Coordinates of C-alpha atoms in Angstrom, one line a residue:
X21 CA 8.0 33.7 16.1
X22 CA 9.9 32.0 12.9
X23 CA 8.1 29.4 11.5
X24 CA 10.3 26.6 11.9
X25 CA 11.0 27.7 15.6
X26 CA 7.5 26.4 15.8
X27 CA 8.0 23.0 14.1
X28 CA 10.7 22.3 16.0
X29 CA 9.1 23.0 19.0
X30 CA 6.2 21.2 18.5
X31 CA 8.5 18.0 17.3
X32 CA 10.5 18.7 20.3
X33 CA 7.0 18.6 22.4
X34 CA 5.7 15.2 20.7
X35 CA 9.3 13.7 21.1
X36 CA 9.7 14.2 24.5
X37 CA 5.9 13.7 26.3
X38 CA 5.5 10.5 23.6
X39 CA 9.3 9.3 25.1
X40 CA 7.9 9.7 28.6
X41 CA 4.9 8.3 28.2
X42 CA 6.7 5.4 26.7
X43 CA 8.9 4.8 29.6
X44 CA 6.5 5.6 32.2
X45 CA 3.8 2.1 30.6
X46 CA 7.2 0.5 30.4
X47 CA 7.7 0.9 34.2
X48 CA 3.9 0.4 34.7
X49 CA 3.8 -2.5 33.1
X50 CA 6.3 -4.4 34.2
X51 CA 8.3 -4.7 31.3
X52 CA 11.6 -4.5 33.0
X53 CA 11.0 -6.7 36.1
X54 CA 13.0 -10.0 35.7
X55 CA 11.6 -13.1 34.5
X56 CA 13.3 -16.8 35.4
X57 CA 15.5 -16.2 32.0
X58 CA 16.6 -12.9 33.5
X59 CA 18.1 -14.3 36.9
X60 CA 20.6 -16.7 35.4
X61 CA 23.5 -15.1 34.9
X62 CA 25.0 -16.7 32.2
X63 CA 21.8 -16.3 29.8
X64 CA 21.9 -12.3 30.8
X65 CA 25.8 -12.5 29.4
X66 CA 24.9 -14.0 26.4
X67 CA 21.8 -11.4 25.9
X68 CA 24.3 -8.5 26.6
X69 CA 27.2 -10.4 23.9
X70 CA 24.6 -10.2 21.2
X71 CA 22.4 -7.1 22.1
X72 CA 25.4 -4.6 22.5
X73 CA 26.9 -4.7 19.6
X74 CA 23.3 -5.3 17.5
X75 CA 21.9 -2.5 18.9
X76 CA 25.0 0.1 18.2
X77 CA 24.0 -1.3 14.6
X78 CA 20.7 -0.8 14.8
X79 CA 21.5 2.8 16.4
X80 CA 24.0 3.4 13.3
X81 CA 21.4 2.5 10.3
X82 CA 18.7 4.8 12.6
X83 CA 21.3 7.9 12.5
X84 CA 21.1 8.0 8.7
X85 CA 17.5 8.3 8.1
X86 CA 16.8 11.8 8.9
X87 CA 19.5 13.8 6.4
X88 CA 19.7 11.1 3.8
X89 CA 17.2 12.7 1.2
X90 CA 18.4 16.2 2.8
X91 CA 22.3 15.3 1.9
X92 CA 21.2 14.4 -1.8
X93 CA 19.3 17.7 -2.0
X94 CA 22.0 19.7 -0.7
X95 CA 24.2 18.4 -3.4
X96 CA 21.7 19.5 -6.0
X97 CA 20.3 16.8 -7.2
X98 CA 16.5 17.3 -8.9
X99 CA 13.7 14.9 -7.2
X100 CA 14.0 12.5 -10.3
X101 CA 17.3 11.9 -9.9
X102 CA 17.5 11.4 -6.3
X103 CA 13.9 9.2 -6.6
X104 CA 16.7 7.0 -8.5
X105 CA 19.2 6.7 -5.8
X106 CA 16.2 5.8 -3.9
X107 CA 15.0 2.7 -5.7
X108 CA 18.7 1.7 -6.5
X109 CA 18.9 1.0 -2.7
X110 CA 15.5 -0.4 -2.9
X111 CA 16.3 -3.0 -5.8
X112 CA 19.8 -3.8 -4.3
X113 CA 17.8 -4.5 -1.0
X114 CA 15.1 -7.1 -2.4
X115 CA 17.7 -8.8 -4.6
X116 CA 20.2 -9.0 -1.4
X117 CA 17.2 -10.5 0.4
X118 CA 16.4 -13.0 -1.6
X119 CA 20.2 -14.1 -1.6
X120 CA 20.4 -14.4 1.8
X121 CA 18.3 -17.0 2.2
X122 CA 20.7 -18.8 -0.1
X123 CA 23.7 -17.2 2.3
X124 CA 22.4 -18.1 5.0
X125 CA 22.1 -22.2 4.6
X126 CA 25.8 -21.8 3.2
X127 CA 27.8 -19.3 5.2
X128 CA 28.8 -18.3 8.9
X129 CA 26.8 -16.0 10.0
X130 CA 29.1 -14.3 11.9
X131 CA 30.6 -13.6 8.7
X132 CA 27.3 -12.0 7.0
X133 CA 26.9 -10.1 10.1
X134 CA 30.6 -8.3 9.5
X135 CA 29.6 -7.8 5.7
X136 CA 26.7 -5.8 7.0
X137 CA 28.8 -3.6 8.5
X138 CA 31.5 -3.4 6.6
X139 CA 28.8 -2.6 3.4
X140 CA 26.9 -0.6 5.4
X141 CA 30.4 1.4 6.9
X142 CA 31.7 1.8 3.4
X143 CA 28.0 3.5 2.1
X144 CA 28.1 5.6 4.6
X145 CA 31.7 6.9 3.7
X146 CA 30.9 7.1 0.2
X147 CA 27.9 9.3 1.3
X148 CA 30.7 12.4 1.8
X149 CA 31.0 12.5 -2.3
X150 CA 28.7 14.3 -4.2
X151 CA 29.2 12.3 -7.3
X152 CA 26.0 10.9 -8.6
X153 CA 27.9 7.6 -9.9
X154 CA 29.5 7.4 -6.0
X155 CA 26.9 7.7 -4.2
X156 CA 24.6 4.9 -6.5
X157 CA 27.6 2.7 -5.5
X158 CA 26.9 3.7 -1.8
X159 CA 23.3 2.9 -2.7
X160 CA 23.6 -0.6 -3.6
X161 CA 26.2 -1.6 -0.5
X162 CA 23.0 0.4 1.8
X163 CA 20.5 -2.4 -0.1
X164 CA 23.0 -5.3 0.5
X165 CA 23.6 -4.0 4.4
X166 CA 19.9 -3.6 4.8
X167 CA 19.4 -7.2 3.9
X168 CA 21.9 -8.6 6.0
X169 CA 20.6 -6.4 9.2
X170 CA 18.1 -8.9 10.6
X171 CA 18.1 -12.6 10.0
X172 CA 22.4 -13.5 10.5
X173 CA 22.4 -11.6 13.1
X174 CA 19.1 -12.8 14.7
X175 CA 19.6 -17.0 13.8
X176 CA 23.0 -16.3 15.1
X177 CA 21.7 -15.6 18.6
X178 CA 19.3 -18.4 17.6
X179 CA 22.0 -20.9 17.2
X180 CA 24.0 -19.8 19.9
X181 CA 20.7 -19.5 22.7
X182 CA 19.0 -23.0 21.4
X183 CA 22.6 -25.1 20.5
X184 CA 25.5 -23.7 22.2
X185 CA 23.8 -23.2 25.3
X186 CA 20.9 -25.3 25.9
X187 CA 18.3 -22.6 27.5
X188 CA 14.8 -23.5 26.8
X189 CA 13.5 -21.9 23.3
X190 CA 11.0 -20.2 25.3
X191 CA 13.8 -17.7 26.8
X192 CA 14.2 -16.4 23.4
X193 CA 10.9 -14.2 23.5
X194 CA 12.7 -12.6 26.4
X195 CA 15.6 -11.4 24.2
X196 CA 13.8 -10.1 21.7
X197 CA 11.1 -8.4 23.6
X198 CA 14.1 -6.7 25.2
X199 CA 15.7 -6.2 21.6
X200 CA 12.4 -4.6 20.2
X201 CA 12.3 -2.3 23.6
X202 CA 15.4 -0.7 23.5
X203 CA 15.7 -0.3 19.9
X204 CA 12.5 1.5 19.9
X205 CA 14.1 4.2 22.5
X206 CA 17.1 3.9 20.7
X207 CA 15.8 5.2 17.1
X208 CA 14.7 8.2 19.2
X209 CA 17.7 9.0 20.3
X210 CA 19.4 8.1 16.8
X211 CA 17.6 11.7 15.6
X212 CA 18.7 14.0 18.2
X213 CA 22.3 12.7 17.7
X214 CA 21.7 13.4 13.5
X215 CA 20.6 16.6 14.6
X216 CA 23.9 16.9 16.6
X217 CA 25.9 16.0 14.3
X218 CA 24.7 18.1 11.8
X219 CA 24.2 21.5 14.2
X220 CA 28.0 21.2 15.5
X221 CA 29.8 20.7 12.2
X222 CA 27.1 22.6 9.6
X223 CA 28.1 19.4 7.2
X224 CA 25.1 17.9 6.1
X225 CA 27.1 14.8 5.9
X226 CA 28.3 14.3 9.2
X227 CA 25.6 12.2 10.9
X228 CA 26.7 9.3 8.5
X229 CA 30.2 9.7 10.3
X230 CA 28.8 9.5 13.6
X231 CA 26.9 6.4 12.1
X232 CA 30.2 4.9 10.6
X233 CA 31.8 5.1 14.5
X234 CA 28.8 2.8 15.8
X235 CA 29.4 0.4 13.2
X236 CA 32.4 0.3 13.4
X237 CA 32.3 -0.1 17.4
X238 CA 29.8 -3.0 16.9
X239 CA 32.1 -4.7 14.0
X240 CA 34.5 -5.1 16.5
X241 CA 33.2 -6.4 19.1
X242 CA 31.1 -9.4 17.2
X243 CA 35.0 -9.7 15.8
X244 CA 36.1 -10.0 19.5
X245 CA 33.3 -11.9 21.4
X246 CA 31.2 -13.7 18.7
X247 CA 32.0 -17.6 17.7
X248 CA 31.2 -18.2 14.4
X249 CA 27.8 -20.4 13.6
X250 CA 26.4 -21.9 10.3
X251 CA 23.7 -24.3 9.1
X252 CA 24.5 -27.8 9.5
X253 CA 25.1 -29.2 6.3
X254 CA 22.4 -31.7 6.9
X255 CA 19.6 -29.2 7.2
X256 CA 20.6 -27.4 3.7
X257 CA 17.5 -26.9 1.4
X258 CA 18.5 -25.8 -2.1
X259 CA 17.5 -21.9 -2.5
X260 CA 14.8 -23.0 -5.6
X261 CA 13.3 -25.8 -3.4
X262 CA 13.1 -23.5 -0.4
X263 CA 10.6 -21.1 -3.3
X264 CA 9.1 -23.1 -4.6
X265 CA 7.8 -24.7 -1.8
X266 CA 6.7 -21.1 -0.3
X267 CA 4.9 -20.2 -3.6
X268 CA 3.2 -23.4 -2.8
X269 CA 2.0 -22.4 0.4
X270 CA -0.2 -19.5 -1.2
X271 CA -2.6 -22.2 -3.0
X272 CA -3.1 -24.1 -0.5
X273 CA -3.4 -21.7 2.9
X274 CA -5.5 -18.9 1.6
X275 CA -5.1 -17.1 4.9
X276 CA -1.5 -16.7 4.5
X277 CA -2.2 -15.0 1.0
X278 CA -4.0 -12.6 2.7
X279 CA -1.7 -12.2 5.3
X280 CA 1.0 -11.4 2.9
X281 CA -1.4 -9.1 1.1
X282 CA -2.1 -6.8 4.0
X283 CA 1.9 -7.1 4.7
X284 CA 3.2 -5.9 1.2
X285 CA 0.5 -3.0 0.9
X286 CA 1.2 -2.1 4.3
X287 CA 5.0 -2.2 3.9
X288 CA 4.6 -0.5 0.8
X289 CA 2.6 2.9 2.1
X290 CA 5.3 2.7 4.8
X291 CA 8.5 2.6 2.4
X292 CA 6.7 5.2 0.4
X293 CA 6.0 7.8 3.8
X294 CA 9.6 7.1 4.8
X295 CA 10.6 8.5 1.6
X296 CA 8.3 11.7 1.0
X297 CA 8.0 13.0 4.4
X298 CA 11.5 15.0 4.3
X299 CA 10.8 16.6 0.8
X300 CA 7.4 17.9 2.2
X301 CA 9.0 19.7 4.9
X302 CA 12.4 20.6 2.9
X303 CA 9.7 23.3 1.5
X304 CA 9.8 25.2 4.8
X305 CA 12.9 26.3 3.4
X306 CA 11.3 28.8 0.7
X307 CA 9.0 29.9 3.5
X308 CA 11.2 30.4 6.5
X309 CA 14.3 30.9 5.1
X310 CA 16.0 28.5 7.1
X311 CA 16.0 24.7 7.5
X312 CA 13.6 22.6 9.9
X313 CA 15.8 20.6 12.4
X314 CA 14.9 17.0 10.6
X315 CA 16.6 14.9 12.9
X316 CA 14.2 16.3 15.9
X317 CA 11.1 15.3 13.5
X318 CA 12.7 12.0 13.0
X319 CA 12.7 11.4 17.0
X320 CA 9.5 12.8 17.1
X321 CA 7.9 10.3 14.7
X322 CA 9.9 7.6 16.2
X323 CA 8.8 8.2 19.6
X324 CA 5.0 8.3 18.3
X325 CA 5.9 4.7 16.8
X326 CA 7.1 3.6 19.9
X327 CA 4.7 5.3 22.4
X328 CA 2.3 2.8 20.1
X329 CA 4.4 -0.2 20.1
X330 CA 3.7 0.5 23.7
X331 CA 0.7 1.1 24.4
X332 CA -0.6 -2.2 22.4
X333 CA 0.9 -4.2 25.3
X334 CA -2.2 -2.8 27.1
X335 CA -5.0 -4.7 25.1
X336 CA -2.7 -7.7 23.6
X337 CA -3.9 -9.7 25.5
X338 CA -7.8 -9.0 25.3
X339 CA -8.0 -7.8 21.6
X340 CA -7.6 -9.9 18.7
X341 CA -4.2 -9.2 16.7
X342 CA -6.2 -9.0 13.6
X343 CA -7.9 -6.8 15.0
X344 CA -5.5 -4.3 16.1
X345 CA -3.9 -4.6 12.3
X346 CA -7.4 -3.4 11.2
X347 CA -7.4 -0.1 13.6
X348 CA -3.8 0.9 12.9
X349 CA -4.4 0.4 9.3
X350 CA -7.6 2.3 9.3
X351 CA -6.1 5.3 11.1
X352 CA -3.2 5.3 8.8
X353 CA -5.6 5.6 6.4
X354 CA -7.7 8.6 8.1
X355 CA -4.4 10.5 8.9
X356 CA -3.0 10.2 5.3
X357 CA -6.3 11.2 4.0
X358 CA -5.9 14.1 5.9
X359 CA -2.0 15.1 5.0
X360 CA -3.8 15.0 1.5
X361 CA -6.1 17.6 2.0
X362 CA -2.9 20.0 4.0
X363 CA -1.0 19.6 1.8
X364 CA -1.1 22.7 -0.5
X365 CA -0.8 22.4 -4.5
X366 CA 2.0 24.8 -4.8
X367 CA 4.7 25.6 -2.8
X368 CA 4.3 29.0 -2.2
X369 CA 1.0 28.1 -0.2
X370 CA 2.4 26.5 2.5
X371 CA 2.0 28.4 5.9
X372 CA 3.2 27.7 9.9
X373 CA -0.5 26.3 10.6
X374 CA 0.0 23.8 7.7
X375 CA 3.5 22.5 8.7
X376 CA 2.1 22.0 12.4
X377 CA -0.9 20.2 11.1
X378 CA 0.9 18.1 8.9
X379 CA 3.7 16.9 11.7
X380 CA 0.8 16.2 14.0
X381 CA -0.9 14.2 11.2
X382 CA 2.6 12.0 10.5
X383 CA 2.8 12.1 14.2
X384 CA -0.6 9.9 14.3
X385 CA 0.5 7.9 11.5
X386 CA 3.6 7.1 13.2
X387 CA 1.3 6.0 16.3
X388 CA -0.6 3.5 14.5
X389 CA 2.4 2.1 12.8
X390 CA 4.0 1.1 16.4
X391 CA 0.7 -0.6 16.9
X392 CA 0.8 -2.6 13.4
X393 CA 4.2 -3.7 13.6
X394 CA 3.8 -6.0 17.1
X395 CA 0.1 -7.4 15.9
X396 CA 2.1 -8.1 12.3
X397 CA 4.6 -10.0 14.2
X398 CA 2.0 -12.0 16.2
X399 CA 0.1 -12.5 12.9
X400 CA 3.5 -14.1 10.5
X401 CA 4.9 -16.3 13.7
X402 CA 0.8 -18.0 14.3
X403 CA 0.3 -17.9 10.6
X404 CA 3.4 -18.6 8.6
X405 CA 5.5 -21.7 8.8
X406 CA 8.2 -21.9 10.5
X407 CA 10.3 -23.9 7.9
X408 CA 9.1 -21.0 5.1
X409 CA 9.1 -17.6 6.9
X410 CA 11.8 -16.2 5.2
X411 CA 11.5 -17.6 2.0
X412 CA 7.8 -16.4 2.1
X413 CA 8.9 -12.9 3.7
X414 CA 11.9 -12.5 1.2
X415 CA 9.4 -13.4 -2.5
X416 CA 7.1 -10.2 -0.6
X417 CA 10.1 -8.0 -1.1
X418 CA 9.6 -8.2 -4.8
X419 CA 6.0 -6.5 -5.2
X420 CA 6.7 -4.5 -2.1
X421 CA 9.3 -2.9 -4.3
X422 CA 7.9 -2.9 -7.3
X423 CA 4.8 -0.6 -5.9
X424 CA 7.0 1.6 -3.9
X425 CA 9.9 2.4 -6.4
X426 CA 6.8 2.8 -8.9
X427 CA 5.6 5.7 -6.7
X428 CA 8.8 7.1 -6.3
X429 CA 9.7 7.1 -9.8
X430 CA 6.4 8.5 -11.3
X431 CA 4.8 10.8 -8.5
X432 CA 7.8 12.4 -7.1
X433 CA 7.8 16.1 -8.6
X434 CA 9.4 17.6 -5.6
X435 CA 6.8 20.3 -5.9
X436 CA 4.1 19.4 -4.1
X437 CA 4.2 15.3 -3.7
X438 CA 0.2 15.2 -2.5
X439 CA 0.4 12.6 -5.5
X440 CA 2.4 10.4 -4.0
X441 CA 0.9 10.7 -0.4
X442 CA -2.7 9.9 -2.8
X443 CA -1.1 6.8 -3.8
X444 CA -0.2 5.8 -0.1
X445 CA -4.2 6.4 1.0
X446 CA -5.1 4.0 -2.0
X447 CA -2.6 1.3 -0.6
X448 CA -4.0 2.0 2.9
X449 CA -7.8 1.5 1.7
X450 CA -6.6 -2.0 0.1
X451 CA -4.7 -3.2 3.3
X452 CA -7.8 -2.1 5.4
X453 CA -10.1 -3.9 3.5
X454 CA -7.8 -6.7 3.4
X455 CA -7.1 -6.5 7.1
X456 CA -11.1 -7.0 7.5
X457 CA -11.2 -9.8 5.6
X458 CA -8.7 -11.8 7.5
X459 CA -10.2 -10.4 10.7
X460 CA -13.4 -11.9 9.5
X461 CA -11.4 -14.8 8.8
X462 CA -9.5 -15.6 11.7
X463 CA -12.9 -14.3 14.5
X464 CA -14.8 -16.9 12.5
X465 CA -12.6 -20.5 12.8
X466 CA -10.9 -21.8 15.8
X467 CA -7.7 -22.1 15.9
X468 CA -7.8 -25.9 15.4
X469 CA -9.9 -25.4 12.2
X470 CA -7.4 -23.0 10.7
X471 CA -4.5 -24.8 11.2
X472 CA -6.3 -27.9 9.4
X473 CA -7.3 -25.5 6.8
X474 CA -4.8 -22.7 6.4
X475 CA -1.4 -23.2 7.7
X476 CA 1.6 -25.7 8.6
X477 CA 1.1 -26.6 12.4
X478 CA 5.2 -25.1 13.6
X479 CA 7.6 -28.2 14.9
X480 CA 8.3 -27.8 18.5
X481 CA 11.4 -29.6 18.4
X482 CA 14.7 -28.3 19.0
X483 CA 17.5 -28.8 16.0
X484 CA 20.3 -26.6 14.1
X485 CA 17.5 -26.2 11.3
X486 CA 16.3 -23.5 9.1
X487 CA 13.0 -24.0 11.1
X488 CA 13.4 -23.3 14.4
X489 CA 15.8 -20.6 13.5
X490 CA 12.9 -18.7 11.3
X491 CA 11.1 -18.7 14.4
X492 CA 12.8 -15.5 15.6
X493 CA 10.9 -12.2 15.4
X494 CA 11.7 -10.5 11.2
X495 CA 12.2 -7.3 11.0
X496 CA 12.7 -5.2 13.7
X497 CA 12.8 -1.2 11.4
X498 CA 14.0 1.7 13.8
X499 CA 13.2 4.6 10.7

């Protein structure tokens, strides 16, 4: 049997038992049953007004991952140049995030949540050229779109759940839980309809028209349904202040340093995986003489990330967070370690039995990923204050960057890339050990002594600010 019969297969296997397992603890659980928030009516409209067209977002920056670094090699571009298009995006995306927190006090955010998709629409066009100087242009307006994807959209359900309506704030963990749920089965999907896209048409491209439709439906309907909704001028803190007082927070809350330690490493390895993980398997090419269906691996490590963002609901509430961001960084570690050692120092050595290994390994790496990201979540909205979360999570974009694009610029050879997979089991040893140390940490003072010590007790009043709008969920990545 053909080689990449038996990738696919296997990715095929893992996506569909990981996708079933996922909905059968989802069921189990309880995670669908209604809560009081759920049987008013007019909170479930409003949940449905913001999640339907977020979501067909969502599902529209999810449809690109798989062929991106496969369009740019089709076009023949060498791994150098397209390492560049990479960290073009990359360095458009932290300088768009730091700007946003300036956007945001000023702006509607209705407003920044139609410039998402209109930047993010207009990359994806531009992706049908295969002029290098295009498709950098397409690569900043996918930075600036990334930026925009979470917080308008998010403090704009904020505004509208807290202000417009009056629900109690604690309703808002009900949205999002939902949000983070359906996304989750949602990037799954998003592969199987690249790999769609691409089978039916034979254009590499055409996913990222299939992407452009959902953006486009969910443009129009926030054009539609959505009021607009700003900051109130009162609440305005100039972008320096808003900085300066987050650098500020690092001398004197060393936990949150080490918070945001274990967050940028972590991030970092996980930029850098997202990255390398098609050029590895592009080399099935040479072997097989045909291409691996990439969209189908894409659902099948998506569906290992969410079978694990899952599963953690199981021992939430017995185990530590810190503790959880210890294991999945530890077997992100052991399973990188391992792609290491699979992955062969020339391209000619690569074999069926090494491309299985090495989708089971990313499979596992996936896994422990969907159990990071909830326990990382936990971690930033106990640990961080609320008035300072995205200033704090925006400055952690810089150094992110900085270590991934470096990566990506140096080790990328497009030969064999165990380099760059080296350099992601280096970050993963220093987010373990930091991951300890703030286990140790956190086991060791009560919660009373930490917050005396370490953080910003968060306000539990209810106001149009920049504070009790930070205190959405950041970041909810689909690919």
């Amino acid at each position: 049997m053909p080689v990449s019969l038996n990738v696919g297969q296997l990715a095929y296997i893992c996506a569909i038992t990981c996708t079933a397992l996922s909905a059968y603890l989802v069921y189990k659980l309880g995670l669908t049953t209604r809560d009081a928030a759920q049987r008013n009516a007019q909170f479930r409209s409003l949940q449905l007004h913001f999640l339907i067209p977020y979501l067909a977002i969502l599902l529209a920056e999810s449809i690109q991952a798989p062929y991106l670094y496969v369009l740019y090699h089709v076009y023949g571009f060498l791994p150098g140049q397209i390492s560049v298009l990479y960290v073009v995006g990359l360095t458009m995306n932290v300088v768009s995030t730091v700007l946003t927190v300036h956007l945001l006090s000023r702006y509607d955010r209705r407003m920044l949540c139609l410039c998402c998709v209109a930047s993010g629409s207009l990359a994806c066009l531009l992706k049908f050229s295969d002029n290098y100087l295009i498709l950098l242009i397409g690569r900043l307006l996918d930075g600036f779109s990334a930026a925009l994807i979470t917080s308008p959209f998010q403090q704009w359900y904020g505004h509208e759940h807290v202000m417009a309506f009056d629900f109690p704030k604690e309703w808002l963990a009900s949205t999002f839980a939902l949000l983070s749920l359906v996304a989750g089965f949602l990037s799954v999907c998003a592969g199987f309809i690249a790999e769609f896209a691409e089978s039916i048409s034979s254009i590499t491209a055409f996913p990222f028209f299939f992407a452009i439709l959902f953006q486009i439906a969910g443009g129009c309907y926030i054009m539609r349904v959505w009021p607009s909704n700003r900051l109130e001028p009162e609440y305005r803190i100039p972008l320096q202040e808003q900085f300066v007082k987050a650098v500020a927070i690092f001398k004197k809350k060393p936990v949150v340093l080490v918070l945001c330690t274990v967050h940028t490493l972590f991030e970092s390895t996980l930029l850098i995986f997202i990255f390398v993980w098609t050029p590895l398997f592009i080399h099935s090419k040479a072997v097989l003489g045909q291409r691996i269906s990439y969209g189908v691996v894409y659902a099948a490590f998506m569906s290992c990330a969410l079978l694990g963002s899952v599963s953690s609901r199981l021992y939430q509430k017995r185990v530590m967070a810190s503790r959880v961001l210890c294991a999945s960084s530890c077997a992100c570690l052991i399973a990188l370690v391992l792609a290491v050692f699979v992955i062969p120092s020339s391209p000619s050595d690569w074999s069926t039995y090494l491309f299985d290994i090495l989708l089971l390994l990313f499979c596992l790496f996936e896994f422990a990923v969907g159990s990071y990201l909830p326990s990382m979540n936990k971690l930033q909205i106990d640990l961080l204050p609320a008035e300072h979360r995205s200033s704090l999570l925006a400055l952690l974009r810089i150094p992110l960057t900085i270590i991934s694009c470096g990566g990506m610029l140096f080790l990328h050879s497009g030969s064999s890339d165990w380099q760059i997979v080296l350099m992601g089991c280096i970050l993963l040893s220093l987010t373990t050990l930091c991951a300890l140390l703030l286990h140790l940490v956190l086991s060791r003072n009560t919660p009373e002594q930490i917050n005396d010590h370490f953080v910003l007790k968060l306000s539990t009043n209810v106001y149009d600010s920049q504070e009790d709008e930070d205190d959405l969920p950041q970041g909810l990545t689909v690919g």
